[in-house]
């Protein structure tokens, strides 16, 4: 009987360790990652103010890298979704939170289909790519479909990292920016 009970205990121990390992992996895969998640890309990305095409202000700025990526301009409050062939699939304006990421190249680290934002607003299609001092930074859309430009300015006393999009823009971002997709932040 000793042999069978020790085998049973060993089996339970292996099962428990496997379960803990799976749960730990899931938690780490869904947690926003800090600045250390920045990429070192073979295509350099400029961190200074990039020149803009004054005749076409919606045009993708130069110096944002090559290939499939999301480009976010801190100065213009604008996003470009860019295909592998460097063609802009979509561009739109956004309303940033009170905490900005540093310019650079990041990876999408986690996503949430539907949650409540730090400002109490129900949001959907959350695509996170970094964090600053414990504040997760990512794109999202308000469920009430209020346009980012019509929303009240974020409370400067509240530290928020949500970059708000319209629902159609949020859906486009959600479909494009899966885990591991590149996000380039520029001035």
PDB file of C-alpha atoms in Angstrom:
ATOM      1  CA  UNK A   1       0.000   0.000   0.000  1.00  0.00           C
ATOM      2  CA  UNK A   2       2.938   2.348   0.640  1.00  0.00           C
ATOM      3  CA  UNK A   3       4.091   2.111  -2.960  1.00  0.00           C
ATOM      4  CA  UNK A   4       0.656   3.031  -4.406  1.00  0.00           C
ATOM      5  CA  UNK A   5       0.062   5.921  -1.997  1.00  0.00           C
ATOM      6  CA  UNK A   6       3.496   7.433  -2.734  1.00  0.00           C
ATOM      7  CA  UNK A   7       2.751   7.156  -6.461  1.00  0.00           C
ATOM      8  CA  UNK A   8      -0.606   8.856  -5.893  1.00  0.00           C
ATOM      9  CA  UNK A   9       1.044  11.705  -3.922  1.00  0.00           C
ATOM     10  CA  UNK A  10       3.718  12.093  -6.596  1.00  0.00           C
ATOM     11  CA  UNK A  11       1.024  12.293  -9.271  1.00  0.00           C
ATOM     12  CA  UNK A  12      -0.884  14.959  -7.333  1.00  0.00           C
ATOM     13  CA  UNK A  13       2.337  16.931  -6.821  1.00  0.00           C
ATOM     14  CA  UNK A  14       3.123  16.858 -10.561  1.00  0.00           C
ATOM     15  CA  UNK A  15      -0.437  17.934 -11.410  1.00  0.00           C
ATOM     16  CA  UNK A  16      -0.306  20.790  -8.880  1.00  0.00           C
ATOM     17  CA  UNK A  17       3.056  22.018 -10.187  1.00  0.00           C
ATOM     18  CA  UNK A  18       1.786  21.883 -13.790  1.00  0.00           C
ATOM     19  CA  UNK A  19      -1.320  23.881 -12.823  1.00  0.00           C
ATOM     20  CA  UNK A  20       0.763  26.516 -11.015  1.00  0.00           C
ATOM     21  CA  UNK A  21       3.093  26.739 -14.033  1.00  0.00           C
ATOM     22  CA  UNK A  22       0.185  27.261 -16.448  1.00  0.00           C
ATOM     23  CA  UNK A  23      -1.405  29.900 -14.205  1.00  0.00           C
ATOM     24  CA  UNK A  24       1.916  31.719 -13.776  1.00  0.00           C
ATOM     25  CA  UNK A  25       2.442  31.749 -17.542  1.00  0.00           C
ATOM     26  CA  UNK A  26      -1.081  33.096 -18.161  1.00  0.00           C
ATOM     27  CA  UNK A  27      -0.602  35.827 -15.550  1.00  0.00           C
ATOM     28  CA  UNK A  28       2.741  36.902 -16.994  1.00  0.00           C
ATOM     29  CA  UNK A  29       1.396  36.860 -20.566  1.00  0.00           C
ATOM     30  CA  UNK A  30      -1.490  39.180 -19.627  1.00  0.00           C
ATOM     31  CA  UNK A  31       0.362  41.602 -17.341  1.00  0.00           C
ATOM     32  CA  UNK A  32       1.395  45.002 -18.728  1.00  0.00           C
ATOM     33  CA  UNK A  33       5.159  45.107 -19.082  1.00  0.00           C
ATOM     34  CA  UNK A  34       7.360  48.038 -18.020  1.00  0.00           C
ATOM     35  CA  UNK A  35       9.811  50.075 -20.055  1.00  0.00           C
ATOM     36  CA  UNK A  36      12.101  47.034 -20.245  1.00  0.00           C
ATOM     37  CA  UNK A  37       9.845  45.681 -23.005  1.00  0.00           C
ATOM     38  CA  UNK A  38      11.114  48.276 -25.449  1.00  0.00           C
ATOM     39  CA  UNK A  39      12.462  46.811 -28.624  1.00  0.00           C
ATOM     40  CA  UNK A  40      15.832  47.203 -30.131  1.00  0.00           C
ATOM     41  CA  UNK A  41      14.846  47.146 -33.773  1.00  0.00           C
ATOM     42  CA  UNK A  42      17.047  46.566 -36.784  1.00  0.00           C
ATOM     43  CA  UNK A  43      15.218  49.514 -38.320  1.00  0.00           C
ATOM     44  CA  UNK A  44      16.105  52.593 -36.292  1.00  0.00           C
ATOM     45  CA  UNK A  45      13.249  54.698 -35.000  1.00  0.00           C
ATOM     46  CA  UNK A  46      13.895  58.360 -34.357  1.00  0.00           C
ATOM     47  CA  UNK A  47      13.023  59.619 -30.888  1.00  0.00           C
ATOM     48  CA  UNK A  48      13.309  63.302 -31.792  1.00  0.00           C
ATOM     49  CA  UNK A  49      10.589  65.337 -33.508  1.00  0.00           C
ATOM     50  CA  UNK A  50      10.147  63.841 -36.977  1.00  0.00           C
ATOM     51  CA  UNK A  51       9.454  66.100 -39.960  1.00  0.00           C
ATOM     52  CA  UNK A  52       5.868  66.246 -41.195  1.00  0.00           C
ATOM     53  CA  UNK A  53       4.495  66.692 -44.703  1.00  0.00           C
ATOM     54  CA  UNK A  54       2.790  70.090 -44.351  1.00  0.00           C
ATOM     55  CA  UNK A  55       0.723  69.512 -47.513  1.00  0.00           C
ATOM     56  CA  UNK A  56      -0.532  66.158 -46.157  1.00  0.00           C
ATOM     57  CA  UNK A  57      -0.710  66.369 -42.340  1.00  0.00           C
ATOM     58  CA  UNK A  58      -2.284  62.885 -42.126  1.00  0.00           C
ATOM     59  CA  UNK A  59       0.662  61.301 -43.983  1.00  0.00           C
ATOM     60  CA  UNK A  60       2.806  58.809 -42.072  1.00  0.00           C
ATOM     61  CA  UNK A  61       5.892  60.657 -40.752  1.00  0.00           C
ATOM     62  CA  UNK A  62       9.323  59.448 -41.855  1.00  0.00           C
ATOM     63  CA  UNK A  63      11.631  57.783 -39.352  1.00  0.00           C
ATOM     64  CA  UNK A  64       9.000  55.442 -37.884  1.00  0.00           C
ATOM     65  CA  UNK A  65      10.619  52.221 -39.061  1.00  0.00           C
ATOM     66  CA  UNK A  66       9.552  49.698 -41.668  1.00  0.00           C
ATOM     67  CA  UNK A  67       7.106  46.830 -41.833  1.00  0.00           C
ATOM     68  CA  UNK A  68       3.897  46.051 -39.992  1.00  0.00           C
ATOM     69  CA  UNK A  69       3.382  48.378 -37.023  1.00  0.00           C
ATOM     70  CA  UNK A  70       1.213  50.887 -35.193  1.00  0.00           C
ATOM     71  CA  UNK A  71       2.642  54.413 -35.081  1.00  0.00           C
ATOM     72  CA  UNK A  72       1.481  56.798 -32.342  1.00  0.00           C
ATOM     73  CA  UNK A  73       2.418  60.499 -32.403  1.00  0.00           C
ATOM     74  CA  UNK A  74       2.487  62.162 -28.991  1.00  0.00           C
ATOM     75  CA  UNK A  75       2.553  65.657 -30.513  1.00  0.00           C
ATOM     76  CA  UNK A  76      -0.212  65.115 -33.080  1.00  0.00           C
ATOM     77  CA  UNK A  77      -2.463  62.788 -31.011  1.00  0.00           C
ATOM     78  CA  UNK A  78      -2.663  60.627 -34.124  1.00  0.00           C
ATOM     79  CA  UNK A  79      -2.284  56.909 -34.860  1.00  0.00           C
ATOM     80  CA  UNK A  80      -1.337  55.187 -38.110  1.00  0.00           C
ATOM     81  CA  UNK A  81      -1.929  51.469 -38.649  1.00  0.00           C
ATOM     82  CA  UNK A  82       0.729  50.349 -41.130  1.00  0.00           C
ATOM     83  CA  UNK A  83       0.819  47.119 -43.193  1.00  0.00           C
ATOM     84  CA  UNK A  84       3.898  45.005 -43.889  1.00  0.00           C
ATOM     85  CA  UNK A  85       4.455  46.845 -47.192  1.00  0.00           C
ATOM     86  CA  UNK A  86       4.533  50.209 -45.322  1.00  0.00           C
ATOM     87  CA  UNK A  87       1.097  51.161 -46.681  1.00  0.00           C
ATOM     88  CA  UNK A  88      -1.094  53.064 -44.199  1.00  0.00           C
ATOM     89  CA  UNK A  89      -4.251  51.003 -43.659  1.00  0.00           C
ATOM     90  CA  UNK A  90      -5.903  53.554 -41.370  1.00  0.00           C
ATOM     91  CA  UNK A  91      -5.095  56.791 -39.565  1.00  0.00           C
ATOM     92  CA  UNK A  92      -7.120  58.561 -36.887  1.00  0.00           C
ATOM     93  CA  UNK A  93      -6.891  61.017 -34.021  1.00  0.00           C
ATOM     94  CA  UNK A  94      -6.953  59.959 -30.377  1.00  0.00           C
ATOM     95  CA  UNK A  95      -7.273  61.534 -26.953  1.00  0.00           C
ATOM     96  CA  UNK A  96      -4.369  60.570 -24.680  1.00  0.00           C
ATOM     97  CA  UNK A  97      -4.503  60.032 -20.944  1.00  0.00           C
ATOM     98  CA  UNK A  98      -2.371  62.036 -18.527  1.00  0.00           C
ATOM     99  CA  UNK A  99       0.666  59.713 -18.652  1.00  0.00           C
ATOM    100  CA  UNK A 100       2.606  59.421 -21.926  1.00  0.00           C
ATOM    101  CA  UNK A 101       5.022  56.677 -22.948  1.00  0.00           C
ATOM    102  CA  UNK A 102       8.559  57.651 -23.937  1.00  0.00           C
ATOM    103  CA  UNK A 103       9.241  57.729 -27.678  1.00  0.00           C
ATOM    104  CA  UNK A 104      10.568  54.392 -28.898  1.00  0.00           C
ATOM    105  CA  UNK A 105       9.522  50.991 -30.148  1.00  0.00           C
ATOM    106  CA  UNK A 106       7.405  48.613 -28.038  1.00  0.00           C
ATOM    107  CA  UNK A 107       5.490  45.341 -28.339  1.00  0.00           C
ATOM    108  CA  UNK A 108       1.825  44.800 -27.562  1.00  0.00           C
ATOM    109  CA  UNK A 109       1.997  42.958 -24.236  1.00  0.00           C
ATOM    110  CA  UNK A 110      -1.633  42.393 -23.284  1.00  0.00           C
ATOM    111  CA  UNK A 111      -5.202  42.912 -24.440  1.00  0.00           C
ATOM    112  CA  UNK A 112      -8.613  43.027 -22.790  1.00  0.00           C
ATOM    113  CA  UNK A 113     -11.885  42.793 -24.674  1.00  0.00           C
ATOM    114  CA  UNK A 114     -13.973  44.772 -22.163  1.00  0.00           C
ATOM    115  CA  UNK A 115     -13.065  46.397 -18.835  1.00  0.00           C
ATOM    116  CA  UNK A 116     -13.578  49.590 -16.838  1.00  0.00           C
ATOM    117  CA  UNK A 117     -10.917  52.245 -17.396  1.00  0.00           C
ATOM    118  CA  UNK A 118      -9.046  53.914 -14.541  1.00  0.00           C
ATOM    119  CA  UNK A 119     -11.344  56.919 -15.014  1.00  0.00           C
ATOM    120  CA  UNK A 120     -14.418  54.730 -14.399  1.00  0.00           C
ATOM    121  CA  UNK A 121     -15.507  54.642 -18.067  1.00  0.00           C
ATOM    122  CA  UNK A 122     -16.493  51.248 -19.518  1.00  0.00           C
ATOM    123  CA  UNK A 123     -14.035  50.575 -22.344  1.00  0.00           C
ATOM    124  CA  UNK A 124     -13.414  47.867 -24.924  1.00  0.00           C
ATOM    125  CA  UNK A 125     -10.681  46.598 -27.219  1.00  0.00           C
ATOM    126  CA  UNK A 126      -7.849  47.522 -24.874  1.00  0.00           C
ATOM    127  CA  UNK A 127      -4.409  47.053 -26.462  1.00  0.00           C
ATOM    128  CA  UNK A 128      -1.570  47.645 -23.951  1.00  0.00           C
ATOM    129  CA  UNK A 129       2.044  48.112 -24.982  1.00  0.00           C
ATOM    130  CA  UNK A 130       3.948  49.540 -22.003  1.00  0.00           C
ATOM    131  CA  UNK A 131       3.696  51.020 -18.541  1.00  0.00           C
ATOM    132  CA  UNK A 132       5.088  54.117 -16.842  1.00  0.00           C
ATOM    133  CA  UNK A 133       5.538  54.138 -13.071  1.00  0.00           C
ATOM    134  CA  UNK A 134       2.839  51.508 -12.570  1.00  0.00           C
ATOM    135  CA  UNK A 135       0.379  53.063 -15.052  1.00  0.00           C
ATOM    136  CA  UNK A 136      -0.499  50.792 -17.980  1.00  0.00           C
ATOM    137  CA  UNK A 137      -0.367  52.534 -21.372  1.00  0.00           C
ATOM    138  CA  UNK A 138      -2.566  51.365 -24.231  1.00  0.00           C
ATOM    139  CA  UNK A 139      -5.283  52.095 -26.754  1.00  0.00           C
ATOM    140  CA  UNK A 140      -8.997  51.698 -25.955  1.00  0.00           C
ATOM    141  CA  UNK A 141     -12.473  52.825 -26.997  1.00  0.00           C
ATOM    142  CA  UNK A 142     -15.318  54.017 -24.769  1.00  0.00           C
ATOM    143  CA  UNK A 143     -18.267  51.615 -24.950  1.00  0.00           C
ATOM    144  CA  UNK A 144     -20.700  54.560 -25.098  1.00  0.00           C
ATOM    145  CA  UNK A 145     -19.020  55.413 -28.447  1.00  0.00           C
ATOM    146  CA  UNK A 146     -18.255  58.955 -27.389  1.00  0.00           C
ATOM    147  CA  UNK A 147     -15.724  60.352 -29.813  1.00  0.00           C
ATOM    148  CA  UNK A 148     -12.346  61.018 -28.199  1.00  0.00           C
ATOM    149  CA  UNK A 149     -12.589  64.682 -29.161  1.00  0.00           C
ATOM    150  CA  UNK A 150     -15.971  65.084 -27.414  1.00  0.00           C
ATOM    151  CA  UNK A 151     -14.869  63.495 -24.163  1.00  0.00           C
ATOM    152  CA  UNK A 152     -13.900  65.805 -21.322  1.00  0.00           C
ATOM    153  CA  UNK A 153     -10.206  66.437 -20.876  1.00  0.00           C
ATOM    154  CA  UNK A 154      -8.640  63.854 -18.547  1.00  0.00           C
ATOM    155  CA  UNK A 155      -8.410  64.967 -14.937  1.00  0.00           C
ATOM    156  CA  UNK A 156      -4.764  66.075 -14.598  1.00  0.00           C
ATOM    157  CA  UNK A 157      -4.772  64.838 -10.991  1.00  0.00           C
ATOM    158  CA  UNK A 158      -5.655  61.285 -12.109  1.00  0.00           C
ATOM    159  CA  UNK A 159      -2.854  59.191 -13.638  1.00  0.00           C
ATOM    160  CA  UNK A 160      -4.341  57.503 -16.694  1.00  0.00           C
ATOM    161  CA  UNK A 161      -2.586  55.768 -19.564  1.00  0.00           C
ATOM    162  CA  UNK A 162      -5.565  55.122 -21.799  1.00  0.00           C
ATOM    163  CA  UNK A 163      -5.261  56.470 -25.340  1.00  0.00           C
ATOM    164  CA  UNK A 164      -8.920  56.769 -26.379  1.00  0.00           C
ATOM    165  CA  UNK A 165     -10.174  55.969 -29.862  1.00  0.00           C
ATOM    166  CA  UNK A 166     -13.643  55.854 -31.418  1.00  0.00           C
ATOM    167  CA  UNK A 167     -15.271  52.416 -31.428  1.00  0.00           C
ATOM    168  CA  UNK A 168     -14.642  51.857 -35.181  1.00  0.00           C
ATOM    169  CA  UNK A 169     -10.991  52.875 -34.743  1.00  0.00           C
ATOM    170  CA  UNK A 170     -10.772  50.702 -31.617  1.00  0.00           C
ATOM    171  CA  UNK A 171     -12.120  47.720 -33.555  1.00  0.00           C
ATOM    172  CA  UNK A 172      -9.529  48.277 -36.296  1.00  0.00           C
ATOM    173  CA  UNK A 173      -6.764  48.477 -33.677  1.00  0.00           C
ATOM    174  CA  UNK A 174      -8.055  45.336 -31.923  1.00  0.00           C
ATOM    175  CA  UNK A 175      -8.029  43.344 -35.168  1.00  0.00           C
ATOM    176  CA  UNK A 176      -4.547  44.564 -36.151  1.00  0.00           C
ATOM    177  CA  UNK A 177      -2.545  44.868 -32.925  1.00  0.00           C
ATOM    178  CA  UNK A 178      -2.333  41.370 -31.473  1.00  0.00           C
ATOM    179  CA  UNK A 179       0.147  40.271 -28.788  1.00  0.00           C
ATOM    180  CA  UNK A 180       3.700  40.899 -29.981  1.00  0.00           C
ATOM    181  CA  UNK A 181       2.746  43.499 -32.631  1.00  0.00           C
ATOM    182  CA  UNK A 182       5.051  46.512 -32.786  1.00  0.00           C
ATOM    183  CA  UNK A 183       3.962  49.974 -31.560  1.00  0.00           C
ATOM    184  CA  UNK A 184       6.243  52.899 -32.447  1.00  0.00           C
ATOM    185  CA  UNK A 185       5.835  56.053 -30.360  1.00  0.00           C
ATOM    186  CA  UNK A 186       7.127  59.320 -31.836  1.00  0.00           C
ATOM    187  CA  UNK A 187       6.973  63.012 -30.960  1.00  0.00           C
TER     188      UNK A 187
END
